[in-house]
Amino acid sequence: MLQIQDKLVSLDLAERYFCCDLDKCLGECCIEGDAGAPITKEEYDTLKEILPIVYDDLTPAARREIEENGVGYIDEEGDLVTSIVDGKNCVFTCYGEGGMCYCAIEKAYREGRITDFRKPVSCYLYPVRITKYPSFTAVNYHRWKICKAAELLGRKEGIRLYRFLKEPLSACFGKEWYDELALACEAYLEQYGD
């Protein structure tokens, strides 16, 4: 573990290679799983606010799900998550050519239709998951077989997980925190190697 301020960071962020390979996985992380993406109460409220902006990008099944059950729900573990369609697809998942899935929220953000919300933090940081405890926050790598192509591409390109997630980690915890993490990862790798 690396301790960066009040956060305990898994060594996986330094040791693992990672670079999303959407041509191979087609955005499977937005489709697979037994629950929606974890969201905060504030994000839930934001999703309700931006819904009219992304509504036309959503699938008919997603629109029905939202109309019947809302943008989020409490899952079996008691966590607030985005609503899902047919037991798997996030309601904000859209599809493009060749079955490639993408996030309607991020699409709207990139097109300038939304300016202050890119997507839920859990999605932006994926494959890292954040768990808050009373005295610290844990930053862990969520290993999932569907990300094997990302691990292979990351190794091929020489991109470590902490480097791949520079932008979202900086957005979530601040540039100073990220710079401290990068220095700690580099020192660890220099001492312990690959």
JSON list of C-alpha atoms in Angstrom, two decimals:
[
{"chain": "A", "resi": 1, "resn": "MET", "atom": "CA", "xyz": [0.00, 0.00, 0.00]},
{"chain": "A", "resi": 2, "resn": "LEU", "atom": "CA", "xyz": [1.00, 3.58, -0.64]},
{"chain": "A", "resi": 3, "resn": "GLN", "atom": "CA", "xyz": [-0.28, 6.28, 1.67]},
{"chain": "A", "resi": 4, "resn": "ILE", "atom": "CA", "xyz": [-0.98, 9.53, -0.13]},
{"chain": "A", "resi": 5, "resn": "GLN", "atom": "CA", "xyz": [-2.35, 12.03, 2.37]},
{"chain": "A", "resi": 6, "resn": "ASP", "atom": "CA", "xyz": [-5.46, 10.37, 3.90]},
{"chain": "A", "resi": 7, "resn": "LYS", "atom": "CA", "xyz": [-5.78, 7.82, 1.10]},
{"chain": "A", "resi": 8, "resn": "LEU", "atom": "CA", "xyz": [-4.43, 4.26, 1.06]},
{"chain": "A", "resi": 9, "resn": "VAL", "atom": "CA", "xyz": [-3.60, 3.37, -2.52]},
{"chain": "A", "resi": 10, "resn": "SER", "atom": "CA", "xyz": [-3.20, -0.19, -3.76]},
{"chain": "A", "resi": 11, "resn": "LEU", "atom": "CA", "xyz": [0.21, -1.00, -5.23]},
{"chain": "A", "resi": 12, "resn": "ASP", "atom": "CA", "xyz": [-1.72, -2.24, -8.26]},
{"chain": "A", "resi": 13, "resn": "LEU", "atom": "CA", "xyz": [-1.87, 1.37, -9.46]},
{"chain": "A", "resi": 14, "resn": "ALA", "atom": "CA", "xyz": [1.93, 1.36, -9.74]},
{"chain": "A", "resi": 15, "resn": "GLU", "atom": "CA", "xyz": [2.47, -2.26, -10.75]},
{"chain": "A", "resi": 16, "resn": "ARG", "atom": "CA", "xyz": [-0.32, -2.91, -13.24]},
{"chain": "A", "resi": 17, "resn": "TYR", "atom": "CA", "xyz": [-0.35, -1.83, -16.86]},
{"chain": "A", "resi": 18, "resn": "PHE", "atom": "CA", "xyz": [-3.64, -0.55, -18.25]},
{"chain": "A", "resi": 19, "resn": "CYS", "atom": "CA", "xyz": [-4.99, 1.25, -21.32]},
{"chain": "A", "resi": 20, "resn": "CYS", "atom": "CA", "xyz": [-8.61, 0.82, -22.41]},
{"chain": "A", "resi": 21, "resn": "ASP", "atom": "CA", "xyz": [-8.86, -1.01, -25.71]},
{"chain": "A", "resi": 22, "resn": "LEU", "atom": "CA", "xyz": [-12.38, -0.12, -26.84]},
{"chain": "A", "resi": 23, "resn": "ASP", "atom": "CA", "xyz": [-11.88, -1.80, -30.20]},
{"chain": "A", "resi": 24, "resn": "LYS", "atom": "CA", "xyz": [-11.59, -5.10, -28.34]},
{"chain": "A", "resi": 25, "resn": "CYS", "atom": "CA", "xyz": [-13.99, -4.73, -25.36]},
{"chain": "A", "resi": 26, "resn": "LEU", "atom": "CA", "xyz": [-16.55, -2.41, -27.04]},
{"chain": "A", "resi": 27, "resn": "GLY", "atom": "CA", "xyz": [-17.21, -0.70, -23.68]},
{"chain": "A", "resi": 28, "resn": "GLU", "atom": "CA", "xyz": [-18.24, -3.88, -21.89]},
{"chain": "A", "resi": 29, "resn": "CYS", "atom": "CA", "xyz": [-17.85, -2.28, -18.43]},
{"chain": "A", "resi": 30, "resn": "CYS", "atom": "CA", "xyz": [-20.99, -0.21, -19.11]},
{"chain": "A", "resi": 31, "resn": "ILE", "atom": "CA", "xyz": [-22.97, -3.32, -20.01]},
{"chain": "A", "resi": 32, "resn": "GLU", "atom": "CA", "xyz": [-21.84, -6.17, -17.77]},
{"chain": "A", "resi": 33, "resn": "GLY", "atom": "CA", "xyz": [-22.34, -6.63, -14.07]},
{"chain": "A", "resi": 34, "resn": "ASP", "atom": "CA", "xyz": [-25.14, -7.25, -11.63]},
{"chain": "A", "resi": 35, "resn": "ALA", "atom": "CA", "xyz": [-25.82, -3.61, -10.73]},
{"chain": "A", "resi": 36, "resn": "GLY", "atom": "CA", "xyz": [-25.45, -0.12, -12.12]},
{"chain": "A", "resi": 37, "resn": "ALA", "atom": "CA", "xyz": [-22.50, 2.21, -11.58]},
{"chain": "A", "resi": 38, "resn": "PRO", "atom": "CA", "xyz": [-22.04, 3.44, -8.00]},
{"chain": "A", "resi": 39, "resn": "ILE", "atom": "CA", "xyz": [-23.17, 7.06, -7.61]},
{"chain": "A", "resi": 40, "resn": "THR", "atom": "CA", "xyz": [-23.38, 9.58, -4.78]},
{"chain": "A", "resi": 41, "resn": "LYS", "atom": "CA", "xyz": [-26.60, 11.31, -3.73]},
{"chain": "A", "resi": 42, "resn": "GLU", "atom": "CA", "xyz": [-25.29, 14.50, -5.38]},
{"chain": "A", "resi": 43, "resn": "GLU", "atom": "CA", "xyz": [-24.61, 12.62, -8.62]},
{"chain": "A", "resi": 44, "resn": "TYR", "atom": "CA", "xyz": [-28.10, 11.09, -8.46]},
{"chain": "A", "resi": 45, "resn": "ASP", "atom": "CA", "xyz": [-29.55, 14.62, -8.25]},
{"chain": "A", "resi": 46, "resn": "THR", "atom": "CA", "xyz": [-27.31, 15.77, -11.13]},
{"chain": "A", "resi": 47, "resn": "LEU", "atom": "CA", "xyz": [-28.39, 12.82, -13.29]},
{"chain": "A", "resi": 48, "resn": "LYS", "atom": "CA", "xyz": [-32.02, 13.85, -12.79]},
{"chain": "A", "resi": 49, "resn": "GLU", "atom": "CA", "xyz": [-31.16, 17.44, -13.75]},
{"chain": "A", "resi": 50, "resn": "ILE", "atom": "CA", "xyz": [-29.28, 16.54, -16.95]},
{"chain": "A", "resi": 51, "resn": "LEU", "atom": "CA", "xyz": [-31.72, 13.84, -18.03]},
{"chain": "A", "resi": 52, "resn": "PRO", "atom": "CA", "xyz": [-33.56, 16.13, -20.49]},
{"chain": "A", "resi": 53, "resn": "ILE", "atom": "CA", "xyz": [-30.22, 16.91, -22.19]},
{"chain": "A", "resi": 54, "resn": "VAL", "atom": "CA", "xyz": [-29.30, 13.25, -22.82]},
{"chain": "A", "resi": 55, "resn": "TYR", "atom": "CA", "xyz": [-32.82, 11.78, -23.09]},
{"chain": "A", "resi": 56, "resn": "ASP", "atom": "CA", "xyz": [-32.89, 11.60, -26.89]},
{"chain": "A", "resi": 57, "resn": "ASP", "atom": "CA", "xyz": [-29.56, 9.70, -26.89]},
{"chain": "A", "resi": 58, "resn": "LEU", "atom": "CA", "xyz": [-30.95, 6.92, -24.69]},
{"chain": "A", "resi": 59, "resn": "THR", "atom": "CA", "xyz": [-32.41, 3.67, -25.95]},
{"chain": "A", "resi": 60, "resn": "PRO", "atom": "CA", "xyz": [-36.20, 3.25, -25.80]},
{"chain": "A", "resi": 61, "resn": "ALA", "atom": "CA", "xyz": [-35.74, 0.54, -23.14]},
{"chain": "A", "resi": 62, "resn": "ALA", "atom": "CA", "xyz": [-33.59, 2.90, -21.04]},
{"chain": "A", "resi": 63, "resn": "ARG", "atom": "CA", "xyz": [-36.20, 5.65, -21.30]},
{"chain": "A", "resi": 64, "resn": "ARG", "atom": "CA", "xyz": [-38.91, 3.24, -20.11]},
{"chain": "A", "resi": 65, "resn": "GLU", "atom": "CA", "xyz": [-36.73, 2.10, -17.20]},
{"chain": "A", "resi": 66, "resn": "ILE", "atom": "CA", "xyz": [-36.08, 5.68, -16.11]},
{"chain": "A", "resi": 67, "resn": "GLU", "atom": "CA", "xyz": [-39.74, 6.65, -16.45]},
{"chain": "A", "resi": 68, "resn": "GLU", "atom": "CA", "xyz": [-40.78, 3.64, -14.34]},
{"chain": "A", "resi": 69, "resn": "ASN", "atom": "CA", "xyz": [-37.95, 3.51, -11.78]},
{"chain": "A", "resi": 70, "resn": "GLY", "atom": "CA", "xyz": [-35.84, 6.67, -12.03]},
{"chain": "A", "resi": 71, "resn": "VAL", "atom": "CA", "xyz": [-32.16, 7.22, -12.84]},
{"chain": "A", "resi": 72, "resn": "GLY", "atom": "CA", "xyz": [-30.89, 5.21, -9.86]},
{"chain": "A", "resi": 73, "resn": "TYR", "atom": "CA", "xyz": [-31.75, 2.70, -7.17]},
{"chain": "A", "resi": 74, "resn": "ILE", "atom": "CA", "xyz": [-30.36, 1.07, -4.03]},
{"chain": "A", "resi": 75, "resn": "ASP", "atom": "CA", "xyz": [-28.74, -2.27, -4.95]},
{"chain": "A", "resi": 76, "resn": "GLU", "atom": "CA", "xyz": [-28.58, -5.50, -2.91]},
{"chain": "A", "resi": 77, "resn": "GLU", "atom": "CA", "xyz": [-25.50, -4.26, -1.04]},
{"chain": "A", "resi": 78, "resn": "GLY", "atom": "CA", "xyz": [-27.24, -1.04, -0.03]},
{"chain": "A", "resi": 79, "resn": "ASP", "atom": "CA", "xyz": [-25.34, 1.17, -2.49]},
{"chain": "A", "resi": 80, "resn": "LEU", "atom": "CA", "xyz": [-26.91, 3.87, -4.65]},
{"chain": "A", "resi": 81, "resn": "VAL", "atom": "CA", "xyz": [-26.29, 2.95, -8.32]},
{"chain": "A", "resi": 82, "resn": "THR", "atom": "CA", "xyz": [-27.48, 3.96, -11.78]},
{"chain": "A", "resi": 83, "resn": "SER", "atom": "CA", "xyz": [-30.55, 2.15, -13.04]},
{"chain": "A", "resi": 84, "resn": "ILE", "atom": "CA", "xyz": [-30.00, -0.72, -15.44]},
{"chain": "A", "resi": 85, "resn": "VAL", "atom": "CA", "xyz": [-31.90, -2.22, -18.36]},
{"chain": "A", "resi": 86, "resn": "ASP", "atom": "CA", "xyz": [-32.54, -5.95, -18.67]},
{"chain": "A", "resi": 87, "resn": "GLY", "atom": "CA", "xyz": [-30.44, -6.70, -15.61]},
{"chain": "A", "resi": 88, "resn": "LYS", "atom": "CA", "xyz": [-27.21, -5.36, -17.09]},
{"chain": "A", "resi": 89, "resn": "ASN", "atom": "CA", "xyz": [-26.99, -2.23, -19.32]},
{"chain": "A", "resi": 90, "resn": "CYS", "atom": "CA", "xyz": [-26.59, 1.11, -17.53]},
{"chain": "A", "resi": 91, "resn": "VAL", "atom": "CA", "xyz": [-29.53, 3.30, -18.59]},
{"chain": "A", "resi": 92, "resn": "PHE", "atom": "CA", "xyz": [-27.04, 5.89, -19.86]},
{"chain": "A", "resi": 93, "resn": "THR", "atom": "CA", "xyz": [-25.39, 3.41, -22.26]},
{"chain": "A", "resi": 94, "resn": "CYS", "atom": "CA", "xyz": [-25.78, 4.12, -25.97]},
{"chain": "A", "resi": 95, "resn": "TYR", "atom": "CA", "xyz": [-24.56, 2.18, -28.97]},
{"chain": "A", "resi": 96, "resn": "GLY", "atom": "CA", "xyz": [-22.64, 3.21, -32.07]},
{"chain": "A", "resi": 97, "resn": "GLU", "atom": "CA", "xyz": [-21.25, 1.44, -35.09]},
{"chain": "A", "resi": 98, "resn": "GLY", "atom": "CA", "xyz": [-20.17, -2.17, -34.65]},
{"chain": "A", "resi": 99, "resn": "GLY", "atom": "CA", "xyz": [-21.89, -2.49, -31.30]},
{"chain": "A", "resi": 100, "resn": "MET", "atom": "CA", "xyz": [-19.51, -0.05, -29.58]},
{"chain": "A", "resi": 101, "resn": "CYS", "atom": "CA", "xyz": [-21.15, 1.28, -26.47]},
{"chain": "A", "resi": 102, "resn": "TYR", "atom": "CA", "xyz": [-20.54, 4.71, -25.03]},
{"chain": "A", "resi": 103, "resn": "CYS", "atom": "CA", "xyz": [-21.91, 6.91, -22.27]},
{"chain": "A", "resi": 104, "resn": "ALA", "atom": "CA", "xyz": [-24.64, 9.35, -23.26]},
{"chain": "A", "resi": 105, "resn": "ILE", "atom": "CA", "xyz": [-23.53, 11.69, -20.46]},
{"chain": "A", "resi": 106, "resn": "GLU", "atom": "CA", "xyz": [-19.92, 11.82, -21.62]},
{"chain": "A", "resi": 107, "resn": "LYS", "atom": "CA", "xyz": [-21.07, 12.20, -25.23]},
{"chain": "A", "resi": 108, "resn": "ALA", "atom": "CA", "xyz": [-23.10, 15.27, -24.22]},
{"chain": "A", "resi": 109, "resn": "TYR", "atom": "CA", "xyz": [-20.14, 16.59, -22.21]},
{"chain": "A", "resi": 110, "resn": "ARG", "atom": "CA", "xyz": [-17.76, 16.21, -25.17]},
{"chain": "A", "resi": 111, "resn": "GLU", "atom": "CA", "xyz": [-20.29, 17.92, -27.45]},
{"chain": "A", "resi": 112, "resn": "GLY", "atom": "CA", "xyz": [-20.60, 20.86, -25.01]},
{"chain": "A", "resi": 113, "resn": "ARG", "atom": "CA", "xyz": [-24.26, 20.18, -24.16]},
{"chain": "A", "resi": 114, "resn": "ILE", "atom": "CA", "xyz": [-23.22, 19.56, -20.55]},
{"chain": "A", "resi": 115, "resn": "THR", "atom": "CA", "xyz": [-20.35, 21.67, -19.20]},
{"chain": "A", "resi": 116, "resn": "ASP", "atom": "CA", "xyz": [-20.00, 20.84, -15.52]},
{"chain": "A", "resi": 117, "resn": "PHE", "atom": "CA", "xyz": [-20.52, 17.06, -15.25]},
{"chain": "A", "resi": 118, "resn": "ARG", "atom": "CA", "xyz": [-18.59, 14.52, -17.32]},
{"chain": "A", "resi": 119, "resn": "LYS", "atom": "CA", "xyz": [-20.05, 11.33, -15.81]},
{"chain": "A", "resi": 120, "resn": "PRO", "atom": "CA", "xyz": [-20.25, 9.71, -12.36]},
{"chain": "A", "resi": 121, "resn": "VAL", "atom": "CA", "xyz": [-16.89, 9.58, -10.58]},
{"chain": "A", "resi": 122, "resn": "SER", "atom": "CA", "xyz": [-17.04, 5.77, -10.34]},
{"chain": "A", "resi": 123, "resn": "CYS", "atom": "CA", "xyz": [-17.22, 5.60, -14.14]},
{"chain": "A", "resi": 124, "resn": "TYR", "atom": "CA", "xyz": [-14.57, 8.26, -14.72]},
{"chain": "A", "resi": 125, "resn": "LEU", "atom": "CA", "xyz": [-12.13, 6.48, -12.39]},
{"chain": "A", "resi": 126, "resn": "TYR", "atom": "CA", "xyz": [-12.83, 2.96, -13.60]},
{"chain": "A", "resi": 127, "resn": "PRO", "atom": "CA", "xyz": [-11.10, 0.46, -13.19]},
{"chain": "A", "resi": 128, "resn": "VAL", "atom": "CA", "xyz": [-10.27, 2.10, -9.85]},
{"chain": "A", "resi": 129, "resn": "ARG", "atom": "CA", "xyz": [-12.84, 1.91, -7.09]},
{"chain": "A", "resi": 130, "resn": "ILE", "atom": "CA", "xyz": [-12.95, 4.26, -4.12]},
{"chain": "A", "resi": 131, "resn": "THR", "atom": "CA", "xyz": [-14.13, 3.08, -0.69]},
{"chain": "A", "resi": 132, "resn": "LYS", "atom": "CA", "xyz": [-14.52, 5.59, 2.13]},
{"chain": "A", "resi": 133, "resn": "TYR", "atom": "CA", "xyz": [-13.90, 4.53, 5.72]},
{"chain": "A", "resi": 134, "resn": "PRO", "atom": "CA", "xyz": [-14.15, 6.70, 8.87]},
{"chain": "A", "resi": 135, "resn": "SER", "atom": "CA", "xyz": [-10.43, 7.49, 9.01]},
{"chain": "A", "resi": 136, "resn": "PHE", "atom": "CA", "xyz": [-9.22, 6.99, 5.44]},
{"chain": "A", "resi": 137, "resn": "THR", "atom": "CA", "xyz": [-10.19, 6.39, 1.83]},
{"chain": "A", "resi": 138, "resn": "ALA", "atom": "CA", "xyz": [-9.11, 3.24, -0.03]},
{"chain": "A", "resi": 139, "resn": "VAL", "atom": "CA", "xyz": [-8.13, 3.50, -3.71]},
{"chain": "A", "resi": 140, "resn": "ASN", "atom": "CA", "xyz": [-8.14, 0.02, -5.27]},
{"chain": "A", "resi": 141, "resn": "TYR", "atom": "CA", "xyz": [-7.89, -1.56, -8.70]},
{"chain": "A", "resi": 142, "resn": "HIS", "atom": "CA", "xyz": [-11.01, -3.53, -9.60]},
{"chain": "A", "resi": 143, "resn": "ARG", "atom": "CA", "xyz": [-9.73, -6.44, -11.67]},
{"chain": "A", "resi": 144, "resn": "TRP", "atom": "CA", "xyz": [-12.29, -7.80, -14.07]},
{"chain": "A", "resi": 145, "resn": "LYS", "atom": "CA", "xyz": [-11.82, -10.33, -16.87]},
{"chain": "A", "resi": 146, "resn": "ILE", "atom": "CA", "xyz": [-13.46, -8.02, -19.39]},
{"chain": "A", "resi": 147, "resn": "CYS", "atom": "CA", "xyz": [-10.50, -5.64, -18.97]},
{"chain": "A", "resi": 148, "resn": "LYS", "atom": "CA", "xyz": [-7.88, -8.21, -20.02]},
{"chain": "A", "resi": 149, "resn": "ALA", "atom": "CA", "xyz": [-7.47, -6.45, -23.39]},
{"chain": "A", "resi": 150, "resn": "ALA", "atom": "CA", "xyz": [-6.79, -3.17, -21.53]},
{"chain": "A", "resi": 151, "resn": "GLU", "atom": "CA", "xyz": [-4.10, -4.85, -19.43]},
{"chain": "A", "resi": 152, "resn": "LEU", "atom": "CA", "xyz": [-2.47, -6.27, -22.56]},
{"chain": "A", "resi": 153, "resn": "LEU", "atom": "CA", "xyz": [-2.58, -2.94, -24.43]},
{"chain": "A", "resi": 154, "resn": "GLY", "atom": "CA", "xyz": [-1.25, -1.11, -21.36]},
{"chain": "A", "resi": 155, "resn": "ARG", "atom": "CA", "xyz": [1.69, -3.52, -21.15]},
{"chain": "A", "resi": 156, "resn": "LYS", "atom": "CA", "xyz": [2.36, -3.19, -24.89]},
{"chain": "A", "resi": 157, "resn": "GLU", "atom": "CA", "xyz": [2.28, 0.63, -24.66]},
{"chain": "A", "resi": 158, "resn": "GLY", "atom": "CA", "xyz": [4.12, 0.75, -21.30]},
{"chain": "A", "resi": 159, "resn": "ILE", "atom": "CA", "xyz": [1.29, 2.64, -19.58]},
{"chain": "A", "resi": 160, "resn": "ARG", "atom": "CA", "xyz": [0.91, 2.03, -15.85]},
{"chain": "A", "resi": 161, "resn": "LEU", "atom": "CA", "xyz": [-2.54, 2.27, -14.29]},
{"chain": "A", "resi": 162, "resn": "TYR", "atom": "CA", "xyz": [-1.74, 5.43, -12.31]},
{"chain": "A", "resi": 163, "resn": "ARG", "atom": "CA", "xyz": [-0.60, 7.13, -15.56]},
{"chain": "A", "resi": 164, "resn": "PHE", "atom": "CA", "xyz": [-3.64, 5.97, -17.50]},
{"chain": "A", "resi": 165, "resn": "LEU", "atom": "CA", "xyz": [-5.89, 7.52, -14.83]},
{"chain": "A", "resi": 166, "resn": "LYS", "atom": "CA", "xyz": [-3.95, 10.78, -14.42]},
{"chain": "A", "resi": 167, "resn": "GLU", "atom": "CA", "xyz": [-6.82, 13.01, -15.55]},
{"chain": "A", "resi": 168, "resn": "PRO", "atom": "CA", "xyz": [-9.63, 11.39, -13.51]},
{"chain": "A", "resi": 169, "resn": "LEU", "atom": "CA", "xyz": [-7.47, 10.94, -10.38]},
{"chain": "A", "resi": 170, "resn": "SER", "atom": "CA", "xyz": [-6.41, 14.59, -10.61]},
{"chain": "A", "resi": 171, "resn": "ALA", "atom": "CA", "xyz": [-10.02, 15.68, -11.09]},
{"chain": "A", "resi": 172, "resn": "CYS", "atom": "CA", "xyz": [-11.15, 13.59, -8.13]},
{"chain": "A", "resi": 173, "resn": "PHE", "atom": "CA", "xyz": [-8.38, 14.27, -5.61]},
{"chain": "A", "resi": 174, "resn": "GLY", "atom": "CA", "xyz": [-6.53, 17.30, -6.97]},
{"chain": "A", "resi": 175, "resn": "LYS", "atom": "CA", "xyz": [-3.35, 17.83, -8.99]},
{"chain": "A", "resi": 176, "resn": "GLU", "atom": "CA", "xyz": [-1.15, 18.05, -5.88]},
{"chain": "A", "resi": 177, "resn": "TRP", "atom": "CA", "xyz": [-2.45, 14.69, -4.65]},
{"chain": "A", "resi": 178, "resn": "TYR", "atom": "CA", "xyz": [-1.89, 13.10, -8.07]},
{"chain": "A", "resi": 179, "resn": "ASP", "atom": "CA", "xyz": [1.65, 14.50, -8.32]},
{"chain": "A", "resi": 180, "resn": "GLU", "atom": "CA", "xyz": [2.42, 12.98, -4.90]},
{"chain": "A", "resi": 181, "resn": "LEU", "atom": "CA", "xyz": [0.97, 9.65, -6.07]},
{"chain": "A", "resi": 182, "resn": "ALA", "atom": "CA", "xyz": [3.06, 9.71, -9.26]},
{"chain": "A", "resi": 183, "resn": "LEU", "atom": "CA", "xyz": [6.26, 10.38, -7.30]},
{"chain": "A", "resi": 184, "resn": "ALA", "atom": "CA", "xyz": [5.45, 7.56, -4.87]},
{"chain": "A", "resi": 185, "resn": "CYS", "atom": "CA", "xyz": [4.70, 5.14, -7.73]},
{"chain": "A", "resi": 186, "resn": "GLU", "atom": "CA", "xyz": [7.91, 6.07, -9.54]},
{"chain": "A", "resi": 187, "resn": "ALA", "atom": "CA", "xyz": [9.96, 5.62, -6.34]},
{"chain": "A", "resi": 188, "resn": "TYR", "atom": "CA", "xyz": [8.31, 2.26, -5.69]},
{"chain": "A", "resi": 189, "resn": "LEU", "atom": "CA", "xyz": [8.96, 1.04, -9.25]},
{"chain": "A", "resi": 190, "resn": "GLU", "atom": "CA", "xyz": [12.56, 2.24, -9.10]},
{"chain": "A", "resi": 191, "resn": "GLN", "atom": "CA", "xyz": [13.13, 0.25, -5.92]},
{"chain": "A", "resi": 192, "resn": "TYR", "atom": "CA", "xyz": [11.12, -2.87, -6.69]},
{"chain": "A", "resi": 193, "resn": "GLY", "atom": "CA", "xyz": [11.01, -2.91, -10.50]},
{"chain": "A", "resi": 194, "resn": "ASP", "atom": "CA", "xyz": [8.53, -4.71, -12.68]}
]
